[in-house]
GROMACS .gro file of C-alpha atoms in nm:
model
  209
    1MET     CA    1   0.000   0.000   0.000
    2ASN     CA    2   0.153   0.332  -0.109
    3PRO     CA    3   0.161   0.641   0.118
    4SER     CA    4  -0.130   0.804  -0.068
    5ASN     CA    5  -0.360   0.507  -0.005
    6ILE     CA    6  -0.248   0.490   0.358
    7LEU     CA    7  -0.339   0.857   0.405
    8LYS     CA    8  -0.679   0.812   0.236
    9THR     CA    9  -0.755   0.509   0.451
   10PHE     CA   10  -0.657   0.697   0.766
   11LEU     CA   11  -0.870   1.001   0.672
   12SER     CA   12  -1.166   0.775   0.594
   13GLY     CA   13  -1.135   0.613   0.936
   14LEU     CA   14  -1.098   0.954   1.100
   15ALA     CA   15  -1.411   1.086   0.925
   16ILE     CA   16  -1.614   0.800   1.071
   17SER     CA   17  -1.451   0.781   1.413
   18LEU     CA   18  -1.418   1.149   1.505
   19PRO     CA   19  -1.792   1.240   1.505
   20ILE     CA   20  -1.866   0.930   1.716
   21VAL     CA   21  -1.588   1.011   1.964
   22VAL     CA   22  -1.694   1.378   1.992
   23THR     CA   23  -2.060   1.284   2.044
   24ILE     CA   24  -1.973   1.029   2.313
   25ALA     CA   25  -1.737   1.277   2.481
   26VAL     CA   26  -2.006   1.547   2.498
   27ILE     CA   27  -2.264   1.304   2.638
   28VAL     CA   28  -2.018   1.173   2.897
   29TRP     CA   29  -1.924   1.530   2.994
   30LEU     CA   30  -2.291   1.619   3.046
   31PHE     CA   31  -2.348   1.309   3.259
   32VAL     CA   32  -2.032   1.371   3.465
   33ALA     CA   33  -2.127   1.737   3.517
   34ALA     CA   34  -2.479   1.643   3.630
   35GLU     CA   35  -2.343   1.373   3.862
   36SER     CA   36  -2.087   1.614   4.008
   37VAL     CA   37  -2.332   1.899   4.078
   38MET     CA   38  -2.626   1.693   4.202
   39GLY     CA   39  -2.400   1.442   4.376
   40SER     CA   40  -2.236   1.716   4.581
   41ALA     CA   41  -2.577   1.847   4.685
   42LEU     CA   42  -2.700   1.501   4.783
   43GLN     CA   43  -2.391   1.428   4.991
   44LEU     CA   44  -2.471   1.736   5.201
   45VAL     CA   45  -2.818   1.611   5.295
   46LEU     CA   46  -2.775   1.232   5.300
   47PRO     CA   47  -2.624   1.045   5.596
   48GLN     CA   48  -2.257   0.963   5.561
   49GLY     CA   49  -2.203   0.652   5.350
   50ALA     CA   50  -2.557   0.656   5.208
   51TYR     CA   51  -2.458   0.816   4.878
   52ILE     CA   52  -2.400   0.582   4.584
   53THR     CA   53  -2.230   0.694   4.262
   54GLY     CA   54  -2.494   0.762   4.002
   55MET     CA   55  -2.756   0.896   4.241
   56GLY     CA   56  -2.671   1.254   4.140
   57LEU     CA   57  -2.737   1.186   3.774
   58VAL     CA   58  -3.064   1.002   3.846
   59THR     CA   59  -3.176   1.282   4.079
   60GLY     CA   60  -3.100   1.543   3.815
   61LEU     CA   61  -3.302   1.358   3.551
   62VAL     CA   62  -3.594   1.314   3.791
   63LEU     CA   63  -3.587   1.684   3.883
   64ILE     CA   64  -3.586   1.793   3.518
   65PHE     CA   65  -3.878   1.562   3.442
   66GLY     CA   66  -4.058   1.690   3.751
   67VAL     CA   67  -4.012   2.051   3.643
   68GLY     CA   68  -4.151   1.959   3.302
   69LEU     CA   69  -4.462   1.813   3.466
   70ALA     CA   70  -4.494   2.110   3.700
   71THR     CA   71  -4.505   2.357   3.410
   72ARG     CA   72  -4.853   2.222   3.334
   73VAL     CA   73  -4.975   2.355   3.669
   74LEU     CA   74  -5.094   2.715   3.651
   75LEU     CA   75  -4.965   2.805   3.998
   76PHE     CA   76  -4.615   2.677   3.921
   77GLN     CA   77  -4.609   2.867   3.591
   78SER     CA   78  -4.707   3.184   3.778
   79LEU     CA   79  -4.416   3.132   4.017
   80VAL     CA   80  -4.178   3.082   3.724
   81ASP     CA   81  -4.305   3.400   3.559
   82ALA     CA   82  -4.253   3.595   3.882
   83PHE     CA   83  -3.900   3.455   3.915
   84GLU     CA   84  -3.822   3.548   3.554
   85LYS     CA   85  -3.940   3.904   3.615
   86LEU     CA   86  -3.702   3.921   3.912
   87LEU     CA   87  -3.409   3.795   3.702
   88ASN     CA   88  -3.492   4.041   3.424
   89ARG     CA   89  -3.433   4.328   3.665
   90ILE     CA   90  -3.068   4.231   3.723
   91PRO     CA   91  -2.851   4.383   3.444
   92LEU     CA   92  -2.600   4.103   3.369
   93VAL     CA   93  -2.817   3.814   3.484
   94LYS     CA   94  -3.108   3.909   3.258
   95THR     CA   95  -2.881   3.900   2.953
   96LEU     CA   96  -2.740   3.556   3.033
   97TYR     CA   97  -3.074   3.410   3.139
   98GLY     CA   98  -3.259   3.559   2.843
   99ALA     CA   99  -3.008   3.420   2.593
  100ALA     CA  100  -3.018   3.072   2.751
  101ARG     CA  101  -3.399   3.073   2.769
  102ASP     CA  102  -3.437   3.185   2.407
  103LEU     CA  103  -3.191   2.919   2.291
  104MET     CA  104  -3.386   2.643   2.466
  105ASP     CA  105  -3.721   2.778   2.344
  106LEU     CA  106  -3.583   2.777   1.993
  107PHE     CA  107  -3.547   2.398   1.982
  108SER     CA  108  -3.818   2.295   2.229
  109ARG     CA  109  -4.114   2.444   2.047
  110GLN     CA  110  -4.274   2.255   1.763
  111GLY     CA  111  -4.517   2.324   1.479
  112GLN     CA  112  -4.673   2.669   1.467
  113ASP     CA  113  -4.507   2.771   1.795
  114ALA     CA  114  -4.155   2.717   1.658
  115LYS     CA  115  -3.939   3.030   1.654
  116PHE     CA  116  -3.793   2.923   1.319
  117SER     CA  117  -4.122   2.883   1.134
  118LYS     CA  118  -3.987   2.842   0.780
  119MET     CA  119  -3.657   2.775   0.608
  120VAL     CA  120  -3.607   2.999   0.306
  121ALA     CA  121  -3.357   3.075   0.034
  122VAL     CA  122  -3.284   3.448   0.009
  123ALA     CA  123  -3.237   3.551  -0.353
  124TRP     CA  124  -2.962   3.810  -0.390
  125PRO     CA  125  -3.101   4.107  -0.590
  126GLY     CA  126  -2.953   4.129  -0.939
  127GLY     CA  127  -2.752   3.807  -0.918
  128PRO     CA  128  -2.771   3.428  -0.895
  129LEU     CA  129  -2.641   3.410  -0.536
  130ARG     CA  130  -2.881   3.268  -0.272
  131LEU     CA  131  -2.842   3.251   0.106
  132PHE     CA  132  -3.023   3.003   0.329
  133GLY     CA  133  -3.194   3.124   0.644
  134PHE     CA  134  -3.497   3.093   0.870
  135ILE     CA  135  -3.795   3.324   0.910
  136THR     CA  136  -3.815   3.422   1.278
  137VAL     CA  137  -4.071   3.706   1.289
  138GLU     CA  138  -4.359   3.774   1.051
  139ASP     CA  139  -4.583   3.982   1.277
  140PHE     CA  140  -4.416   4.293   1.423
  141SER     CA  141  -4.725   4.430   1.593
  142ARG     CA  142  -4.596   4.333   1.940
  143LEU     CA  143  -4.257   4.497   1.874
  144ASP     CA  144  -4.175   4.865   1.871
  145ILE     CA  145  -4.007   4.840   1.532
  146GLU     CA  146  -4.101   5.015   1.208
  147VAL     CA  147  -4.080   4.782   0.908
  148ALA     CA  148  -4.175   4.822   0.545
  149GLU     CA  149  -4.481   4.640   0.415
  150GLY     CA  150  -4.405   4.279   0.329
  151GLU     CA  151  -4.080   4.262   0.529
  152VAL     CA  152  -4.008   3.970   0.761
  153ALA     CA  153  -3.719   3.894   0.995
  154VAL     CA  154  -3.483   3.627   0.862
  155TYR     CA  155  -3.199   3.467   1.059
  156LEU     CA  156  -2.897   3.381   0.843
  157PRO     CA  157  -2.672   3.140   1.038
  158LEU     CA  158  -2.298   3.108   0.977
  159SER     CA  159  -2.150   2.771   0.883
  160TYR     CA  160  -1.938   2.595   1.147
  161GLN     CA  161  -2.000   2.875   1.397
  162ILE     CA  162  -2.249   2.970   1.667
  163GLY     CA  163  -2.359   3.298   1.519
  164GLY     CA  164  -2.528   3.463   1.226
  165TYR     CA  165  -2.717   3.770   1.112
  166MET     CA  166  -3.076   3.888   1.147
  167ALA     CA  167  -3.203   4.084   0.849
  168LEU     CA  168  -3.536   4.240   0.751
  169ILE     CA  169  -3.605   4.115   0.400
  170PRO     CA  170  -3.907   4.167   0.169
  171ARG     CA  171  -4.098   3.848   0.095
  172GLN     CA  172  -4.042   3.876  -0.280
  173TYR     CA  173  -3.677   3.790  -0.225
  174LEU     CA  174  -3.760   3.470  -0.035
  175GLU     CA  175  -3.816   3.119  -0.168
  176PRO     CA  176  -3.945   2.853   0.076
  177VAL     CA  177  -3.726   2.544   0.116
  178ASP     CA  178  -3.889   2.209   0.191
  179MET     CA  179  -3.669   2.114   0.488
  180SER     CA  180  -3.739   2.057   0.855
  181LEU     CA  181  -3.566   2.276   1.113
  182GLU     CA  182  -3.324   1.997   1.201
  183GLU     CA  183  -3.240   1.921   0.837
  184GLY     CA  184  -3.205   2.288   0.751
  185MET     CA  185  -2.980   2.371   1.045
  186ARG     CA  186  -2.760   2.069   0.971
  187PHE     CA  187  -2.737   2.169   0.604
  188VAL     CA  188  -2.646   2.531   0.676
  189VAL     CA  189  -2.417   2.480   0.976
  190THR     CA  190  -2.213   2.213   0.794
  191ALA     CA  191  -2.192   2.430   0.479
  192GLY     CA  192  -2.395   2.174   0.283
  193MET     CA  193  -2.159   1.886   0.363
  194SER     CA  194  -2.398   1.699   0.592
  195ARG     CA  195  -2.504   1.350   0.496
  196PRO     CA  196  -2.827   1.341   0.291
  197GLN     CA  197  -3.133   1.209   0.474
  198PRO     CA  198  -3.266   0.873   0.351
  199HIS     CA  199  -3.626   0.983   0.310
  200GLY     CA  200  -3.558   1.227   0.028
  201THR     CA  201  -3.387   1.548  -0.077
  202ALA     CA  202  -3.481   1.909  -0.020
  203LYS     CA  203  -3.669   2.101  -0.283
  204THR     CA  204  -3.752   2.465  -0.339
  205GLU     CA  205  -4.060   2.643  -0.464
  206ASN     CA  206  -4.092   2.969  -0.652
  207THR     CA  207  -4.255   3.201  -0.398
  208ALA     CA  208  -4.270   3.228  -0.021
  209SER     CA  209  -4.605   3.160   0.141
   0.00000   0.00000   0.00000
């Protein structure tokens, strides 16, 4: 086997192994972090010698599930709203909390409640270039922002980065793309190099709905 084939074989193995290793490493890190935080709290309240490794992780999962169930209770939701109002009065805390809350809301909402309601291709005026993005706001009535008729807010993410741009774009420059949020984000964030999904390929239409 010549050096070129050896390199190609190594890179092929790396391409398969690295995503698996990174995914496992992130999951393990999350589990270890949960076990460390919750485990330390449990050791403070449990009798000496009663704590067993793994109880912190289990307790954390149970608490998260319990909070999810509690959000269905009106009284609990009122308490959460009151706590959020308190956090939003603290200058630095409100920025950090608001960003984290918006990020989680982004991926937790489904259907019509999703923040990214549609994936679109933005046609560059006077040229063949198109950018992919997501419509985030169509109704500006609740916002103190003046927009031209027919404009919507479009988020244009950057590939291989956590970031992007928000632009107000007239609808005539938008073409809807038949992709789910997950497929669209994977396609854009990986600069189009993500593996195609088995159920079919994306398609575009002529005008945005």
